[in-house]
Amino acid sequence: MSKPEILFYLSVFLLITGLLIVFTKKNAIVILMGIELILNAANLNLVAFNYNRPELDGQLMALFIILVAVCEAAVGIAILLKMYHYYRTTIPDHISELKEKW
Amino acid sequence: MIVLEGMFYGFVASCVLGAFAIIVFRNLVYNALGLLVCLVSVAGLYGLLHAEFLAATQLMIYAGGVLVLILFGIILTNRVAGKKWEVGSRHWVAGTLVTLGIGYLLIRAYRPADFGLNTPGPVADKQARQVGQLLMSDYVAPFEVSGIVLLVCLVGAALAASAYKKSI
């Protein structure tokens, strides 16, 4: 197998690992880690498909995906901190109410 | 050359191991360390595929920025003294079945040979220089827009996480 093909299978593995983390873990921070893994799988796929081409548009696409992932992580952690401040937990299963509690 | 081949397979193996560590361990800090191993080995793979600029970006932003952010999140949201930083999991069987099904579909649907992944083509040299020139010429509009996105996201995150009274 050539290098890009191995990286294709590695990105499939990272994608399904990230999905498994999002499905099974309870804590919201670990769910954020799973989302980072999924975005990394997309980046790895773009770079692998860009390897044999003289143009570099795949790499630039991956660059902008990294940027959006950073924004997502920052806003996600901020929302998590607010959620912990308000509900005293970071486990989404424990937050099952829509009504304000006063 | 044989050293580079060995490094390639070593990075692939450490990436797989890091991803497994996130699934297997229950401790939150071990999960973050597994994510660190995974991200650093992905950066090494970028470097070995001649995407040097992307490798440096991955190291600085992911391993330097996002991971510190996640560690801060762990420390700030689990501050009950004496309690272990542990997290459970549920729905193991259903989750494993669904994700294995998705992986099988992906591998069956996209045969890499159809996209010319196996045929070696010309690999562009001096890719970091080319990426810089493209960012300043063809991709200058997304580059500027991404600056605005970063600014808005920073201000929004700071406002959402601060103790500003009217923001609730």
PDB file of C-alpha atoms in Angstrom, chain A residues 1-86 88-93 100 102, chain B residues 4-5 8-9 12 15-16 19-20 22-26 28 31-32 35 38-39 42 45-46 48-54 57-58 61-62 66 69-70 72-74 76-80 86-92 95-96 98-100 102-103 106-107 110 112 115-124 127 130-131 134-135 139 142-143 146 149-150 153 156-157 160-164 167-168:
ATOM      1  CA  MET A   1       0.000   0.000   0.000  1.00  0.00           C
ATOM      2  CA  SER A   2       1.196   3.488  -0.763  1.00  0.00           C
ATOM      3  CA  LYS A   3       1.479   6.204   1.863  1.00  0.00           C
ATOM      4  CA  PRO A   4      -1.705   8.128   0.950  1.00  0.00           C
ATOM      5  CA  GLU A   5      -3.719   4.923   1.013  1.00  0.00           C
ATOM      6  CA  ILE A   6      -2.480   4.118   4.532  1.00  0.00           C
ATOM      7  CA  LEU A   7      -3.381   7.647   5.567  1.00  0.00           C
ATOM      8  CA  PHE A   8      -6.852   7.193   4.072  1.00  0.00           C
ATOM      9  CA  TYR A   9      -7.444   4.140   6.284  1.00  0.00           C
ATOM     10  CA  LEU A  10      -5.937   5.978   9.266  1.00  0.00           C
ATOM     11  CA  SER A  11      -8.359   8.847   8.737  1.00  0.00           C
ATOM     12  CA  VAL A  12     -11.293   6.413   8.572  1.00  0.00           C
ATOM     13  CA  PHE A  13     -10.063   4.941  11.878  1.00  0.00           C
ATOM     14  CA  LEU A  14      -9.758   8.392  13.478  1.00  0.00           C
ATOM     15  CA  LEU A  15     -13.248   9.314  12.264  1.00  0.00           C
ATOM     16  CA  ILE A  16     -14.917   6.240  13.735  1.00  0.00           C
ATOM     17  CA  THR A  17     -12.904   6.590  16.954  1.00  0.00           C
ATOM     18  CA  GLY A  18     -14.078  10.173  17.330  1.00  0.00           C
ATOM     19  CA  LEU A  19     -17.660   9.109  16.659  1.00  0.00           C
ATOM     20  CA  LEU A  20     -17.365   6.339  19.258  1.00  0.00           C
ATOM     21  CA  ILE A  21     -16.068   8.832  21.830  1.00  0.00           C
ATOM     22  CA  VAL A  22     -18.920  11.231  21.070  1.00  0.00           C
ATOM     23  CA  PHE A  23     -21.473   8.409  21.361  1.00  0.00           C
ATOM     24  CA  THR A  24     -20.231   6.685  24.501  1.00  0.00           C
ATOM     25  CA  LYS A  25     -18.443   9.112  26.824  1.00  0.00           C
ATOM     26  CA  LYS A  26     -20.385  10.976  29.464  1.00  0.00           C
ATOM     27  CA  ASN A  27     -18.284  14.062  30.161  1.00  0.00           C
ATOM     28  CA  ALA A  28     -18.691  16.997  27.780  1.00  0.00           C
ATOM     29  CA  ILE A  29     -14.948  17.734  27.687  1.00  0.00           C
ATOM     30  CA  VAL A  30     -14.196  14.257  26.357  1.00  0.00           C
ATOM     31  CA  ILE A  31     -16.931  14.786  23.770  1.00  0.00           C
ATOM     32  CA  LEU A  32     -15.064  17.925  22.649  1.00  0.00           C
ATOM     33  CA  MET A  33     -11.906  15.795  22.322  1.00  0.00           C
ATOM     34  CA  GLY A  34     -13.851  13.408  20.072  1.00  0.00           C
ATOM     35  CA  ILE A  35     -14.921  16.305  17.868  1.00  0.00           C
ATOM     36  CA  GLU A  36     -11.269  17.372  17.567  1.00  0.00           C
ATOM     37  CA  LEU A  37     -10.406  13.839  16.456  1.00  0.00           C
ATOM     38  CA  ILE A  38     -13.100  13.948  13.763  1.00  0.00           C
ATOM     39  CA  LEU A  39     -11.787  17.266  12.423  1.00  0.00           C
ATOM     40  CA  ASN A  40      -8.254  15.831  12.399  1.00  0.00           C
ATOM     41  CA  ALA A  41      -9.516  12.887  10.367  1.00  0.00           C
ATOM     42  CA  ALA A  42     -10.905  15.319   7.790  1.00  0.00           C
ATOM     43  CA  ASN A  43      -7.589  17.186   7.661  1.00  0.00           C
ATOM     44  CA  LEU A  44      -5.572  14.002   7.263  1.00  0.00           C
ATOM     45  CA  ASN A  45      -7.834  12.940   4.416  1.00  0.00           C
ATOM     46  CA  LEU A  46      -7.403  16.278   2.639  1.00  0.00           C
ATOM     47  CA  VAL A  47      -3.615  16.143   2.941  1.00  0.00           C
ATOM     48  CA  ALA A  48      -3.486  12.515   1.772  1.00  0.00           C
ATOM     49  CA  PHE A  49      -5.565  13.261  -1.320  1.00  0.00           C
ATOM     50  CA  ASN A  50      -3.422  16.340  -1.993  1.00  0.00           C
ATOM     51  CA  TYR A  51      -0.145  14.399  -1.872  1.00  0.00           C
ATOM     52  CA  ASN A  52       0.080  13.403  -5.535  1.00  0.00           C
ATOM     53  CA  ARG A  53      -1.088  16.673  -7.001  1.00  0.00           C
ATOM     54  CA  PRO A  54       0.965  19.708  -7.940  1.00  0.00           C
ATOM     55  CA  GLU A  55      -1.718  22.106  -6.661  1.00  0.00           C
ATOM     56  CA  LEU A  56      -1.920  22.792  -2.945  1.00  0.00           C
ATOM     57  CA  ASP A  57      -5.622  23.563  -2.476  1.00  0.00           C
ATOM     58  CA  GLY A  58      -6.147  20.580  -0.168  1.00  0.00           C
ATOM     59  CA  GLN A  59      -3.557  21.881   2.253  1.00  0.00           C
ATOM     60  CA  LEU A  60      -5.118  25.337   2.295  1.00  0.00           C
ATOM     61  CA  MET A  61      -8.533  23.795   2.942  1.00  0.00           C
ATOM     62  CA  ALA A  62      -6.993  21.892   5.878  1.00  0.00           C
ATOM     63  CA  LEU A  63      -5.504  25.144   7.160  1.00  0.00           C
ATOM     64  CA  PHE A  64      -8.927  26.809   7.280  1.00  0.00           C
ATOM     65  CA  ILE A  65     -10.426  23.703   8.921  1.00  0.00           C
ATOM     66  CA  ILE A  66      -7.795  23.975  11.685  1.00  0.00           C
ATOM     67  CA  LEU A  67      -8.803  27.608  12.167  1.00  0.00           C
ATOM     68  CA  VAL A  68     -12.496  26.788  12.507  1.00  0.00           C
ATOM     69  CA  ALA A  69     -11.635  23.932  14.880  1.00  0.00           C
ATOM     70  CA  VAL A  70      -9.746  26.332  17.146  1.00  0.00           C
ATOM     71  CA  CYS A  71     -12.740  28.679  17.234  1.00  0.00           C
ATOM     72  CA  GLU A  72     -15.018  25.750  18.013  1.00  0.00           C
ATOM     73  CA  ALA A  73     -12.814  24.567  20.875  1.00  0.00           C
ATOM     74  CA  ALA A  74     -12.562  28.043  22.423  1.00  0.00           C
ATOM     75  CA  VAL A  75     -16.309  28.722  22.278  1.00  0.00           C
ATOM     76  CA  GLY A  76     -17.087  25.168  23.415  1.00  0.00           C
ATOM     77  CA  ILE A  77     -14.874  25.420  26.499  1.00  0.00           C
ATOM     78  CA  ALA A  78     -16.393  28.829  27.308  1.00  0.00           C
ATOM     79  CA  ILE A  79     -19.925  27.391  27.099  1.00  0.00           C
ATOM     80  CA  LEU A  80     -18.800  24.450  29.248  1.00  0.00           C
ATOM     81  CA  LEU A  81     -17.459  26.787  31.940  1.00  0.00           C
ATOM     82  CA  LYS A  82     -20.736  28.693  31.955  1.00  0.00           C
ATOM     83  CA  MET A  83     -22.653  25.406  32.108  1.00  0.00           C
ATOM     84  CA  TYR A  84     -20.565  24.268  35.075  1.00  0.00           C
ATOM     85  CA  HIS A  85     -21.109  27.612  36.768  1.00  0.00           C
ATOM     86  CA  TYR A  86     -24.868  27.303  36.354  1.00  0.00           C
ATOM     87  CA  ARG A  88     -22.490  22.461  38.820  1.00  0.00           C
ATOM     88  CA  THR A  89     -21.921  19.548  36.426  1.00  0.00           C
ATOM     89  CA  THR A  90     -20.336  18.947  33.028  1.00  0.00           C
ATOM     90  CA  ILE A  91     -22.261  15.771  32.252  1.00  0.00           C
ATOM     91  CA  PRO A  92     -24.926  16.519  29.637  1.00  0.00           C
ATOM     92  CA  ASP A  93     -27.119  13.619  30.778  1.00  0.00           C
ATOM     93  CA  GLU A 100     -34.864  28.076  34.842  1.00  0.00           C
ATOM     94  CA  TRP A 102     -34.661  29.904  40.888  1.00  0.00           C
TER      95      TRP A 102
ATOM     96  CA  LEU B   4      11.786   7.945   7.061  1.00  0.00           C
ATOM     97  CA  GLU B   5       9.742   4.807   6.343  1.00  0.00           C
ATOM     98  CA  PHE B   8       6.029   7.045   9.014  1.00  0.00           C
ATOM     99  CA  TYR B   9       4.818   3.710  10.383  1.00  0.00           C
ATOM    100  CA  VAL B  12       0.740   5.862  12.297  1.00  0.00           C
ATOM    101  CA  CYS B  15      -1.696   7.918  16.364  1.00  0.00           C
ATOM    102  CA  VAL B  16      -3.763   4.724  16.643  1.00  0.00           C
ATOM    103  CA  ALA B  19      -6.871   7.424  19.867  1.00  0.00           C
ATOM    104  CA  PHE B  20      -7.293   4.124  21.743  1.00  0.00           C
ATOM    105  CA  ILE B  22      -8.929   8.296  24.757  1.00  0.00           C
ATOM    106  CA  ILE B  23     -11.462   5.495  24.482  1.00  0.00           C
ATOM    107  CA  VAL B  24      -9.997   3.135  27.082  1.00  0.00           C
ATOM    108  CA  PHE B  25      -8.889   5.317  30.006  1.00  0.00           C
ATOM    109  CA  ARG B  26     -11.371   6.720  32.458  1.00  0.00           C
ATOM    110  CA  LEU B  28      -9.709  12.836  32.118  1.00  0.00           C
ATOM    111  CA  ASN B  31      -7.555  11.224  27.882  1.00  0.00           C
ATOM    112  CA  ALA B  32      -5.987  14.634  27.250  1.00  0.00           C
ATOM    113  CA  LEU B  35      -5.182  13.350  22.461  1.00  0.00           C
ATOM    114  CA  CYS B  38      -2.528  11.624  18.542  1.00  0.00           C
ATOM    115  CA  LEU B  39      -2.213  15.269  17.479  1.00  0.00           C
ATOM    116  CA  VAL B  42      -0.620  13.630  12.957  1.00  0.00           C
ATOM    117  CA  LEU B  45       2.660  12.630   9.335  1.00  0.00           C
ATOM    118  CA  TYR B  46       2.035  16.026   7.735  1.00  0.00           C
ATOM    119  CA  LEU B  48       6.577  13.394   6.256  1.00  0.00           C
ATOM    120  CA  LEU B  49       4.064  14.143   3.474  1.00  0.00           C
ATOM    121  CA  HIS B  50       5.965  17.384   2.647  1.00  0.00           C
ATOM    122  CA  ALA B  51       3.232  19.593   4.142  1.00  0.00           C
ATOM    123  CA  GLU B  52       5.663  21.434   6.396  1.00  0.00           C
ATOM    124  CA  PHE B  53       3.583  24.543   6.925  1.00  0.00           C
ATOM    125  CA  LEU B  54       0.595  22.464   7.978  1.00  0.00           C
ATOM    126  CA  THR B  57       0.496  24.918  12.276  1.00  0.00           C
ATOM    127  CA  GLN B  58      -0.761  21.673  13.756  1.00  0.00           C
ATOM    128  CA  ILE B  61      -2.221  25.507  17.339  1.00  0.00           C
ATOM    129  CA  TYR B  62      -3.419  22.026  18.309  1.00  0.00           C
ATOM    130  CA  VAL B  66      -6.252  23.620  21.957  1.00  0.00           C
ATOM    131  CA  LEU B  69      -7.431  25.001  26.576  1.00  0.00           C
ATOM    132  CA  ILE B  70      -8.850  21.510  27.153  1.00  0.00           C
ATOM    133  CA  PHE B  72      -7.785  24.318  31.605  1.00  0.00           C
ATOM    134  CA  GLY B  73     -11.346  23.176  31.027  1.00  0.00           C
ATOM    135  CA  ILE B  74     -10.684  19.939  32.915  1.00  0.00           C
ATOM    136  CA  LEU B  76     -11.714  24.468  36.065  1.00  0.00           C
ATOM    137  CA  THR B  77     -14.751  22.216  35.840  1.00  0.00           C
ATOM    138  CA  ASN B  78     -13.699  19.446  38.245  1.00  0.00           C
ATOM    139  CA  ARG B  79     -12.571  21.402  41.274  1.00  0.00           C
ATOM    140  CA  VAL B  80     -14.166  19.312  44.010  1.00  0.00           C
ATOM    141  CA  GLU B  86     -12.998  10.248  36.242  1.00  0.00           C
ATOM    142  CA  VAL B  87     -15.702   9.889  33.680  1.00  0.00           C
ATOM    143  CA  GLY B  88     -17.903   6.960  32.811  1.00  0.00           C
ATOM    144  CA  SER B  89     -19.284   5.809  29.523  1.00  0.00           C
ATOM    145  CA  ARG B  90     -22.452   4.109  28.345  1.00  0.00           C
ATOM    146  CA  HIS B  91     -24.094   2.613  25.257  1.00  0.00           C
ATOM    147  CA  TRP B  92     -20.968   0.595  24.442  1.00  0.00           C
ATOM    148  CA  GLY B  95     -22.003   2.767  19.735  1.00  0.00           C
ATOM    149  CA  THR B  96     -19.478   0.169  18.627  1.00  0.00           C
ATOM    150  CA  VAL B  98     -22.908   1.946  14.634  1.00  0.00           C
ATOM    151  CA  THR B  99     -19.340   3.212  14.279  1.00  0.00           C
ATOM    152  CA  LEU B 100     -18.061  -0.065  12.833  1.00  0.00           C
ATOM    153  CA  ILE B 102     -20.013   3.593   9.313  1.00  0.00           C
ATOM    154  CA  GLY B 103     -16.346   2.616   8.947  1.00  0.00           C
ATOM    155  CA  LEU B 106     -16.681   4.337   4.155  1.00  0.00           C
ATOM    156  CA  ILE B 107     -14.053   1.758   3.245  1.00  0.00           C
ATOM    157  CA  TYR B 110     -14.344   4.969  -1.360  1.00  0.00           C
ATOM    158  CA  PRO B 112      -8.567   4.728  -2.928  1.00  0.00           C
ATOM    159  CA  PHE B 115      -8.951   8.565  -6.901  1.00  0.00           C
ATOM    160  CA  GLY B 116      -5.423   7.904  -8.083  1.00  0.00           C
ATOM    161  CA  LEU B 117      -3.998   7.624  -4.592  1.00  0.00           C
ATOM    162  CA  ASN B 118      -1.733   4.759  -5.624  1.00  0.00           C
ATOM    163  CA  THR B 119      -0.266   6.330  -8.731  1.00  0.00           C
ATOM    164  CA  PRO B 120       2.723   8.449  -7.727  1.00  0.00           C
ATOM    165  CA  GLY B 121       2.523  11.896  -9.227  1.00  0.00           C
ATOM    166  CA  PRO B 122       4.800  14.907  -9.121  1.00  0.00           C
ATOM    167  CA  VAL B 123       5.277  16.131  -5.564  1.00  0.00           C
ATOM    168  CA  ALA B 124       5.606  19.889  -5.408  1.00  0.00           C
ATOM    169  CA  GLN B 127       5.462  23.748  -0.349  1.00  0.00           C
ATOM    170  CA  GLN B 130       3.913  28.095  -2.162  1.00  0.00           C
ATOM    171  CA  VAL B 131       1.323  28.031   0.629  1.00  0.00           C
ATOM    172  CA  LEU B 134      -1.227  31.327  -2.266  1.00  0.00           C
ATOM    173  CA  LEU B 135      -2.470  32.785   1.020  1.00  0.00           C
ATOM    174  CA  TYR B 139      -6.787  32.896  -1.019  1.00  0.00           C
ATOM    175  CA  PRO B 142     -10.723  33.694   3.002  1.00  0.00           C
ATOM    176  CA  PHE B 143      -7.573  34.718   4.857  1.00  0.00           C
ATOM    177  CA  SER B 146     -10.729  34.069   8.899  1.00  0.00           C
ATOM    178  CA  VAL B 149     -13.878  34.935  12.492  1.00  0.00           C
ATOM    179  CA  LEU B 150     -11.020  34.570  14.978  1.00  0.00           C
ATOM    180  CA  CYS B 153     -14.805  33.988  18.376  1.00  0.00           C
ATOM    181  CA  GLY B 156     -17.497  35.820  22.223  1.00  0.00           C
ATOM    182  CA  ALA B 157     -15.593  33.201  24.211  1.00  0.00           C
ATOM    183  CA  ALA B 160     -19.350  33.905  27.565  1.00  0.00           C
ATOM    184  CA  ALA B 161     -16.800  32.672  30.105  1.00  0.00           C
ATOM    185  CA  SER B 162     -16.527  35.891  32.109  1.00  0.00           C
ATOM    186  CA  ALA B 163     -18.595  36.722  35.160  1.00  0.00           C
ATOM    187  CA  TYR B 164     -20.291  39.616  33.432  1.00  0.00           C
ATOM    188  CA  SER B 167     -24.580  38.189  29.926  1.00  0.00           C
ATOM    189  CA  ILE B 168     -26.668  35.395  31.433  1.00  0.00           C
TER     190      ILE B 168
END
